[in-house]
N, CA, C and O atoms as CSV, one atom per row, in Angstrom:
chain,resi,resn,atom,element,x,y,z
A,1,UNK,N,N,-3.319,13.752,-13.305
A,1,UNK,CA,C,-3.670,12.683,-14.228
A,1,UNK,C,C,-3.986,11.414,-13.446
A,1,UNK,O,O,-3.153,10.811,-12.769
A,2,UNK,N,N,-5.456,11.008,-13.620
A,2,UNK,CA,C,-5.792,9.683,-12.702
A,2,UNK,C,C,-4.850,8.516,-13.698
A,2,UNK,O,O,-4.589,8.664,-14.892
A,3,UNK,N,N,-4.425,7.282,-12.772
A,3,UNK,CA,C,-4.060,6.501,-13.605
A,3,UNK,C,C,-5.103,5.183,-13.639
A,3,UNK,O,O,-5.898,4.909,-12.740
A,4,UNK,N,N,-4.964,4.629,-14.555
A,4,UNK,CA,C,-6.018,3.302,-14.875
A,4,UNK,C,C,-5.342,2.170,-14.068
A,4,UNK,O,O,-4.135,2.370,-14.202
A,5,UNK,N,N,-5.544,1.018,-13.254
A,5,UNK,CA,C,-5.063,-0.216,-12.795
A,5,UNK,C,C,-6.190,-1.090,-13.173
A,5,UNK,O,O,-7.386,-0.818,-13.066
A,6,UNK,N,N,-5.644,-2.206,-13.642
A,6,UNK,CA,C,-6.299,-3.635,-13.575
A,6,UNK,C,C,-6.685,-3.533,-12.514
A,6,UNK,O,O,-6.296,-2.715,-11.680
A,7,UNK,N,N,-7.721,-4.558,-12.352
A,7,UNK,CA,C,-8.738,-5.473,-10.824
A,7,UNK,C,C,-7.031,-6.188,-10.252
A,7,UNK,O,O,-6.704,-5.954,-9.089
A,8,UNK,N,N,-6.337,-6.790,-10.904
A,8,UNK,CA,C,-5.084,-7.189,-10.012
A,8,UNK,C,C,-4.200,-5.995,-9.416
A,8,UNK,O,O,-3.944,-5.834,-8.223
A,9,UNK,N,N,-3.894,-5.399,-10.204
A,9,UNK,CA,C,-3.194,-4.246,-9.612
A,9,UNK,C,C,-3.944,-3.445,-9.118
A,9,UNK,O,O,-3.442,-2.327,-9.234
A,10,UNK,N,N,-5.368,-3.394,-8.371
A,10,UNK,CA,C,-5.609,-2.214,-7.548
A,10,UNK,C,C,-5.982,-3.503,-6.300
A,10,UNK,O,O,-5.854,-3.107,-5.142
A,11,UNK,N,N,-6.286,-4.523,-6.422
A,11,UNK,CA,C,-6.141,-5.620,-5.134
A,11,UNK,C,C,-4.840,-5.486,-4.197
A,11,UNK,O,O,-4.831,-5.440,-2.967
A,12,UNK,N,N,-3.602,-5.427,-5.191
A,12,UNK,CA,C,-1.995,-5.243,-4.618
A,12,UNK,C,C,-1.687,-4.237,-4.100
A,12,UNK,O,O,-0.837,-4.250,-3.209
A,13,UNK,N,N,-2.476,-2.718,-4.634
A,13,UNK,CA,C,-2.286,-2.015,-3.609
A,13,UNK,C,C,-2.969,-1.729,-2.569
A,13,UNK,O,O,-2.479,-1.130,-1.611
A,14,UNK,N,N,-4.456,-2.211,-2.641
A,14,UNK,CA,C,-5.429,-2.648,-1.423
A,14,UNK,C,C,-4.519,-3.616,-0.166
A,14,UNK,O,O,-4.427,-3.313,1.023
A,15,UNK,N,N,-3.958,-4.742,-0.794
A,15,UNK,CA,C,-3.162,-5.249,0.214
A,15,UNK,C,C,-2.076,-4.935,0.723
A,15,UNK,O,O,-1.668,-5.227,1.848
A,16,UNK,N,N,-1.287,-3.995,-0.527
A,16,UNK,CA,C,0.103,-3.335,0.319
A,16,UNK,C,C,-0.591,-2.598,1.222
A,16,UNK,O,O,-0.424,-3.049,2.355
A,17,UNK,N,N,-1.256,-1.710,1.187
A,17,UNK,CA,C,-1.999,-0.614,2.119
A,17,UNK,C,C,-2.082,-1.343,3.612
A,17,UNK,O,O,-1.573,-0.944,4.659
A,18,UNK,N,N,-3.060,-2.797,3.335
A,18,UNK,CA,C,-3.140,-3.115,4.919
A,18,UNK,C,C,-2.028,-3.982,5.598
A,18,UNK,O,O,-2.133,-4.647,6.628
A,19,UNK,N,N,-0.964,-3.828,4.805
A,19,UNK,CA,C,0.240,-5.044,5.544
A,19,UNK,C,C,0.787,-3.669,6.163
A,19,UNK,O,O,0.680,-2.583,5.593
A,20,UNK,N,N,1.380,-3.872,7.397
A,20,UNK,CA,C,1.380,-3.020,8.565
A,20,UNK,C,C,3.359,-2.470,8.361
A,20,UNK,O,O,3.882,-1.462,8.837
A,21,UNK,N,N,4.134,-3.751,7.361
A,21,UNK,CA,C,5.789,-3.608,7.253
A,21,UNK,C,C,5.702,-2.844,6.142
A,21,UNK,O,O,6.616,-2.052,5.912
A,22,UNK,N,N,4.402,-2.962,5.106
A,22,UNK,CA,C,4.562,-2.030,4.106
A,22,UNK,C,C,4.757,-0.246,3.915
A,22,UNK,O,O,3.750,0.395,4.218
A,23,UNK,N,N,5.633,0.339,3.571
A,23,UNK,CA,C,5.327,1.988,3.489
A,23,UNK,C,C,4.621,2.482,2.487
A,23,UNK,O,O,4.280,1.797,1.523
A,24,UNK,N,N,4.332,3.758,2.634
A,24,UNK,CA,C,3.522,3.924,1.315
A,24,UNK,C,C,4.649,4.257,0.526
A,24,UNK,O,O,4.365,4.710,-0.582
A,25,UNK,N,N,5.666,4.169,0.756
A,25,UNK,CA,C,6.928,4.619,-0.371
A,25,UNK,C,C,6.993,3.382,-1.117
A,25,UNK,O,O,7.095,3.676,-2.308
A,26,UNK,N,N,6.983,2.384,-0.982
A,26,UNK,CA,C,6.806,1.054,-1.653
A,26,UNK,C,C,6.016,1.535,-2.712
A,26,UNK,O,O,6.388,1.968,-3.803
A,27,UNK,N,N,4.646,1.381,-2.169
A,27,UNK,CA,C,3.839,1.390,-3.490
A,27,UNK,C,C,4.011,2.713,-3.911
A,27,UNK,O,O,3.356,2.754,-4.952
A,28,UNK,N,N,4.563,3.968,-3.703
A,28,UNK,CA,C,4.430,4.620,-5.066
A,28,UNK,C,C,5.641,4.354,-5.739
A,28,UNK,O,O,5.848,5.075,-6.714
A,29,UNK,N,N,6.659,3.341,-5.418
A,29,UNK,CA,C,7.607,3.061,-5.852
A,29,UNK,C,C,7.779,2.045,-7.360
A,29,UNK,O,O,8.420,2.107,-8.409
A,30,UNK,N,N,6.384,0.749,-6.459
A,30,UNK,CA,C,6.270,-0.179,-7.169
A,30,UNK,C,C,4.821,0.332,-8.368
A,30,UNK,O,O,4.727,-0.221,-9.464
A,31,UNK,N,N,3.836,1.401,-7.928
A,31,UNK,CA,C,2.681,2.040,-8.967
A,31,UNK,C,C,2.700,3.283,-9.174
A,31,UNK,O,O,1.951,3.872,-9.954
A,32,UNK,N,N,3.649,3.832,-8.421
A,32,UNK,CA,C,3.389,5.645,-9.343
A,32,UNK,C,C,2.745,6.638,-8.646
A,32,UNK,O,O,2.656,7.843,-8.882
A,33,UNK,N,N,2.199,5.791,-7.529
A,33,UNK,CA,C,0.912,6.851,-6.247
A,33,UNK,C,C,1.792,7.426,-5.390
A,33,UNK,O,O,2.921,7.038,-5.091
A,34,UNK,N,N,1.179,8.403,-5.007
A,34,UNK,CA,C,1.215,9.318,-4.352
A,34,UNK,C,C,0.925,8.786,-2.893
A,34,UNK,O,O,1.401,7.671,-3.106
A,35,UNK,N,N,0.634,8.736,-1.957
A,35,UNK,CA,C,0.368,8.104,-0.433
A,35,UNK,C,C,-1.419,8.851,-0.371
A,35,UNK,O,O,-2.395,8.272,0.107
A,36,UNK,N,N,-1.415,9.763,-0.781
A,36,UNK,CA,C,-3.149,10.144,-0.853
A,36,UNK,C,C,-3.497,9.836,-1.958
A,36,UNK,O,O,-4.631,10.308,-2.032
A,37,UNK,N,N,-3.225,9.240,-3.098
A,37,UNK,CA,C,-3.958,8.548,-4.516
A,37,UNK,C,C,-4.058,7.328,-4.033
A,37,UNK,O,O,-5.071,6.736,-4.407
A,38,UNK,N,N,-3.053,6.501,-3.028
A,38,UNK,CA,C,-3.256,5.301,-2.394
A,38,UNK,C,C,-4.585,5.417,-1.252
A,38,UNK,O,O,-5.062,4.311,-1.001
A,39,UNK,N,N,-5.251,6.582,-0.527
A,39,UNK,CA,C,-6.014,6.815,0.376
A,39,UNK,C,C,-7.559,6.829,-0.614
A,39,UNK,O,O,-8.625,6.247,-0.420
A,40,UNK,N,N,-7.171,7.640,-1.571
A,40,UNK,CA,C,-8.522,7.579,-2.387
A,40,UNK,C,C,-8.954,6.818,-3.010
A,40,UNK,O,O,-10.148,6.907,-3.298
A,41,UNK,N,N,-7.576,4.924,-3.849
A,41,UNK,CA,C,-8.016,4.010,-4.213
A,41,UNK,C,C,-9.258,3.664,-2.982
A,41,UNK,O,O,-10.479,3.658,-3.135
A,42,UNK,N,N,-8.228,3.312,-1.391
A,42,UNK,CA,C,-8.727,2.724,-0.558
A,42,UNK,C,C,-10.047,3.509,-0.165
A,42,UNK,O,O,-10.908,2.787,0.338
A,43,UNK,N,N,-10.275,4.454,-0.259
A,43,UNK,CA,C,-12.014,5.477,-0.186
A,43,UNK,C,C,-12.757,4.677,-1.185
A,43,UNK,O,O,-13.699,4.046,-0.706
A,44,UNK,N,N,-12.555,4.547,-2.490
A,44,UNK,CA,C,-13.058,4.254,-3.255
A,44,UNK,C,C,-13.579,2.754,-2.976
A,44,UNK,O,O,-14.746,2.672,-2.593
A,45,UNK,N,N,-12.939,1.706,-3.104
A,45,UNK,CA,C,-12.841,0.301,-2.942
A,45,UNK,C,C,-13.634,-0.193,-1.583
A,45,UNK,O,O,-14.433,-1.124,-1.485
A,46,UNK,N,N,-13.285,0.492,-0.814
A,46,UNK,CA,C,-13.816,-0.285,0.607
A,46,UNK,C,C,-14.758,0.634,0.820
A,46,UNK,O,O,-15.027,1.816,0.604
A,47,UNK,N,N,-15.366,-0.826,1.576
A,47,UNK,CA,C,-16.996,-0.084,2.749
A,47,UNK,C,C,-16.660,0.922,3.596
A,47,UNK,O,O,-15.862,0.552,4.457
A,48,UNK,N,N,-17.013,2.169,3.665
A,48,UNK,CA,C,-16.816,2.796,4.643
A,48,UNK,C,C,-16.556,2.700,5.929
A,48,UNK,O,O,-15.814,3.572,6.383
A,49,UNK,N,N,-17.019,1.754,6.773
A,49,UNK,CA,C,-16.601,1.104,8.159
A,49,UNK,C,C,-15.008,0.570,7.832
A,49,UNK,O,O,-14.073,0.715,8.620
A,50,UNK,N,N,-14.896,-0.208,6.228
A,50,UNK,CA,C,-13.538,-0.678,6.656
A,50,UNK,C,C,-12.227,0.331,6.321
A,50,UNK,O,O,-11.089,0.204,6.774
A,51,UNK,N,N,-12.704,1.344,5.418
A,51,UNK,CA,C,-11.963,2.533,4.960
A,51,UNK,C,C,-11.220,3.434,6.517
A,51,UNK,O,O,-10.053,3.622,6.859
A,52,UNK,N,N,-12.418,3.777,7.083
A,52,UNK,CA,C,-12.012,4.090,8.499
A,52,UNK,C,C,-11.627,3.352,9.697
A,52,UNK,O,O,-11.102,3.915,10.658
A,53,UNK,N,N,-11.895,2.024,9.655
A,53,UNK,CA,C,-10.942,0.972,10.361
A,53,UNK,C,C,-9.456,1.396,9.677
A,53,UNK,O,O,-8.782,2.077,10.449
A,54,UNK,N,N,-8.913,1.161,8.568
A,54,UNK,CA,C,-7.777,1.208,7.846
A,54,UNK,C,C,-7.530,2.261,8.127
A,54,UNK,O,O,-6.679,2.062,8.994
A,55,UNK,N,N,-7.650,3.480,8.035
A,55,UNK,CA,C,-7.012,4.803,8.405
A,55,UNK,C,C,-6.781,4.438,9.572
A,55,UNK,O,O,-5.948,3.547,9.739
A,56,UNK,N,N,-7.562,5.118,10.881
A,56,UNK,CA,C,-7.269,4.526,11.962
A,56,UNK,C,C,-5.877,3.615,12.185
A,56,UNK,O,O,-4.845,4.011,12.726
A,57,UNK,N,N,-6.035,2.786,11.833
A,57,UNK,CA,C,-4.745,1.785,11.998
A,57,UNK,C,C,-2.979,2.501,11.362
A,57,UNK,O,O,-1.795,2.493,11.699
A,58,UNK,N,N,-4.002,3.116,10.119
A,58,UNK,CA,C,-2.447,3.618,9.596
A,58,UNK,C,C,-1.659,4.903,9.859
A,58,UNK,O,O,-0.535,5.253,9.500
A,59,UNK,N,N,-2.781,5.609,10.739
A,59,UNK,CA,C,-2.516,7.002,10.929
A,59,UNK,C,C,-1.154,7.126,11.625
A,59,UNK,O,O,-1.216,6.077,12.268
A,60,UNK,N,N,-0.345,7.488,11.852
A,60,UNK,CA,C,1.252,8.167,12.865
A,60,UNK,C,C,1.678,6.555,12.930
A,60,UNK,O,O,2.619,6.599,13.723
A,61,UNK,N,N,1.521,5.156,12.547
A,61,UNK,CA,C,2.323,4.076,12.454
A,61,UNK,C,C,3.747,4.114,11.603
A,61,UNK,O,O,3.882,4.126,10.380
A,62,UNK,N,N,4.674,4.128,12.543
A,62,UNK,CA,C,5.967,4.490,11.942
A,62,UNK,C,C,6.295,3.761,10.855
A,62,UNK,O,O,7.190,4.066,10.066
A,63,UNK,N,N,5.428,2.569,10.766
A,63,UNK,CA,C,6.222,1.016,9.918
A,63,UNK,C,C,5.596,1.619,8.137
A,63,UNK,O,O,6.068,1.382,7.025
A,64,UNK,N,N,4.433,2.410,8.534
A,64,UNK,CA,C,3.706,2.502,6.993
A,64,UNK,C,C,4.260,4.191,6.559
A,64,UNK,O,O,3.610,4.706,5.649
A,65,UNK,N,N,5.444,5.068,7.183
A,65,UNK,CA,C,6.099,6.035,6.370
A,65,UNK,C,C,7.373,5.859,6.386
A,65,UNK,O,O,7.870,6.034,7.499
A,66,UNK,N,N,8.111,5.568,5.533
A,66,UNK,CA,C,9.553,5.382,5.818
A,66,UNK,C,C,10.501,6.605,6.060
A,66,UNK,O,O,11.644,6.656,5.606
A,67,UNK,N,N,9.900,7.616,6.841
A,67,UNK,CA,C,10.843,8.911,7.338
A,67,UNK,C,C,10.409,8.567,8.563
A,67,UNK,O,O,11.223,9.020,9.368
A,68,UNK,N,N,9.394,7.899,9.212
A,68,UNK,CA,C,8.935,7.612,10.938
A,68,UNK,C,C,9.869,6.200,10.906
A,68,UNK,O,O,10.038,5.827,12.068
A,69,UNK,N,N,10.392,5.485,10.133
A,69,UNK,CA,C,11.111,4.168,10.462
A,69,UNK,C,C,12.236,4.524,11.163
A,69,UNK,O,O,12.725,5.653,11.135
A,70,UNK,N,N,12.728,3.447,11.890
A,70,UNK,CA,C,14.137,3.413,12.842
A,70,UNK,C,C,14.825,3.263,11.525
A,70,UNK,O,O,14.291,3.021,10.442
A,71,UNK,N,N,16.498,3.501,11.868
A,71,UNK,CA,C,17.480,3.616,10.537
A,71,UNK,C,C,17.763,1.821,10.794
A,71,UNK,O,O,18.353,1.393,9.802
A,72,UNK,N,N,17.613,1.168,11.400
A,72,UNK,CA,C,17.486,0.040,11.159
A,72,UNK,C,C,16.785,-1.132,10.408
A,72,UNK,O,O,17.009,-2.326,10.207
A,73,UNK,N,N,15.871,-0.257,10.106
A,73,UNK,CA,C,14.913,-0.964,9.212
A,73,UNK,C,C,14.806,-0.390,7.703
A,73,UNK,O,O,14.100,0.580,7.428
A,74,UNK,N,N,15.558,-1.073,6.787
A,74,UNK,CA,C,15.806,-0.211,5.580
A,74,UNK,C,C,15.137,-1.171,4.016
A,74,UNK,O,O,15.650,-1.180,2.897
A,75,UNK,N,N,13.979,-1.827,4.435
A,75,UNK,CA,C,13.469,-2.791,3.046
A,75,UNK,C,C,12.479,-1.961,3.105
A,75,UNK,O,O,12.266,-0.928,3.741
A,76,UNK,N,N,11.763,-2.725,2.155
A,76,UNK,CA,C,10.212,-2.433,1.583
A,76,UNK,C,C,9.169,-3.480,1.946
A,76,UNK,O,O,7.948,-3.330,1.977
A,77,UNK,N,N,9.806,-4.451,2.185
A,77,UNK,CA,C,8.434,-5.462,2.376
A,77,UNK,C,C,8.982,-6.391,3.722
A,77,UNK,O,O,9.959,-6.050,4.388
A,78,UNK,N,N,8.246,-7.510,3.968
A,78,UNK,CA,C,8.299,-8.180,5.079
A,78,UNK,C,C,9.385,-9.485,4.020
A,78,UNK,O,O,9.407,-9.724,2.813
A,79,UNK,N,N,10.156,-10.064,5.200
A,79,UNK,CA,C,10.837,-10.889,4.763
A,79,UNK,C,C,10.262,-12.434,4.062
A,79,UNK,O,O,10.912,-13.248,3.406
A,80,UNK,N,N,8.590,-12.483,4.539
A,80,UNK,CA,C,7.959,-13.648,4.267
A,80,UNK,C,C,7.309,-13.672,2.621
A,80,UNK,O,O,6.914,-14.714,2.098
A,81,UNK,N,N,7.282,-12.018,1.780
A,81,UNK,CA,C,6.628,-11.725,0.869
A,81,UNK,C,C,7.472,-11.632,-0.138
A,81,UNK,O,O,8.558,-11.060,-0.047
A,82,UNK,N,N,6.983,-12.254,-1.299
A,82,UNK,CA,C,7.722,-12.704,-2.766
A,82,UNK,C,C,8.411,-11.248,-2.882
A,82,UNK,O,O,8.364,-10.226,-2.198
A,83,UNK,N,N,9.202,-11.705,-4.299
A,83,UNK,CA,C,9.792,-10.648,-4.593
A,83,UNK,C,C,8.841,-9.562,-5.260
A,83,UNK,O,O,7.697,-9.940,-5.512
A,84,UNK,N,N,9.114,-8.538,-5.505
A,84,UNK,CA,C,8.673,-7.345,-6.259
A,84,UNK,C,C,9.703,-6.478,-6.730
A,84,UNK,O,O,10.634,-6.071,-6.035
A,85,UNK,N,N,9.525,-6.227,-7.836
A,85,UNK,CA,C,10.308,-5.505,-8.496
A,85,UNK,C,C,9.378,-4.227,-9.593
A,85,UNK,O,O,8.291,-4.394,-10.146
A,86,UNK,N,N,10.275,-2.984,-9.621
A,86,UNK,CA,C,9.568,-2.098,-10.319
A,86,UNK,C,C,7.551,-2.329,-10.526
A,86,UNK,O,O,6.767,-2.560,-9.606
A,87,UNK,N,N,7.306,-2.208,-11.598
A,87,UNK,CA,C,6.256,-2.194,-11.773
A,87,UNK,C,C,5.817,-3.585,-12.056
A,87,UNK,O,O,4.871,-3.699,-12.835
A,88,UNK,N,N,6.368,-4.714,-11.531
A,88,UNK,CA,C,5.829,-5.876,-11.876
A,88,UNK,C,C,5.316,-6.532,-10.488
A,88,UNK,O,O,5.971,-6.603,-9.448
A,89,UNK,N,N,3.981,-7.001,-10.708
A,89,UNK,CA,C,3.122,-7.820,-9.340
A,89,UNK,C,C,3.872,-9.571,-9.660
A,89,UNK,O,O,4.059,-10.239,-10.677
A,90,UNK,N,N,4.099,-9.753,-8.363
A,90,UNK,CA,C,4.881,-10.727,-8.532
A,90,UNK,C,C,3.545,-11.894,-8.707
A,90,UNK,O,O,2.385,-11.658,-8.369
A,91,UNK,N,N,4.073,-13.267,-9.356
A,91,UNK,CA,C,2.758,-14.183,-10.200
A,91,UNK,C,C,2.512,-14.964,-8.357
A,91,UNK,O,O,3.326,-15.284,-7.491
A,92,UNK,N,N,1.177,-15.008,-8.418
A,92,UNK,CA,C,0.524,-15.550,-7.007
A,92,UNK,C,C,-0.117,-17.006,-7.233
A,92,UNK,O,O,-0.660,-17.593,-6.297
């Protein structure tokens, strides 16, 4: 079942995707995706040059699966980024 997102909520997960502290466990935490429904927003949305820049970058990076993280590192987001909670985009 595809799901529908607002233009805001598919921007938030465009940007969780490229923040480097983010996992993809976040966002299917905070939208419901899957880590490849998050790959096919980002197919979809971006220019092809930047789709494969972004892979590239995210491929075997321990910081974007939280089973490759050190047990020391146990959040979801970077300490500089608003709160988030469940399914709500925090107001920008």
């Amino acid at each position: 079942m595809k799901k529908e997102f607002t233009e805001r909520e598919l921007d938030r997960i465009i940007e969780m995707a490229w923040e480097d502290r983010t996992p993809f466990e976040a966002i299917t935490f905070q939208f419901g995706i899957s880590e490849q429904e998050t790959i096919e927003i980002m197919r979809r949305k971006m220019k092809p040059s930047s789709f494969r820049m972004w892979r590239k970058r995210v491929q075997g990076r321990s910081t974007k699966h939280a089973r490759l993280r050190g047990d020391g590192v146990n959040r979801f987001k970077c300490t500089r980024q608003r709160h988030i909670s469940g399914n709500k985009v925090s107001k920008r």
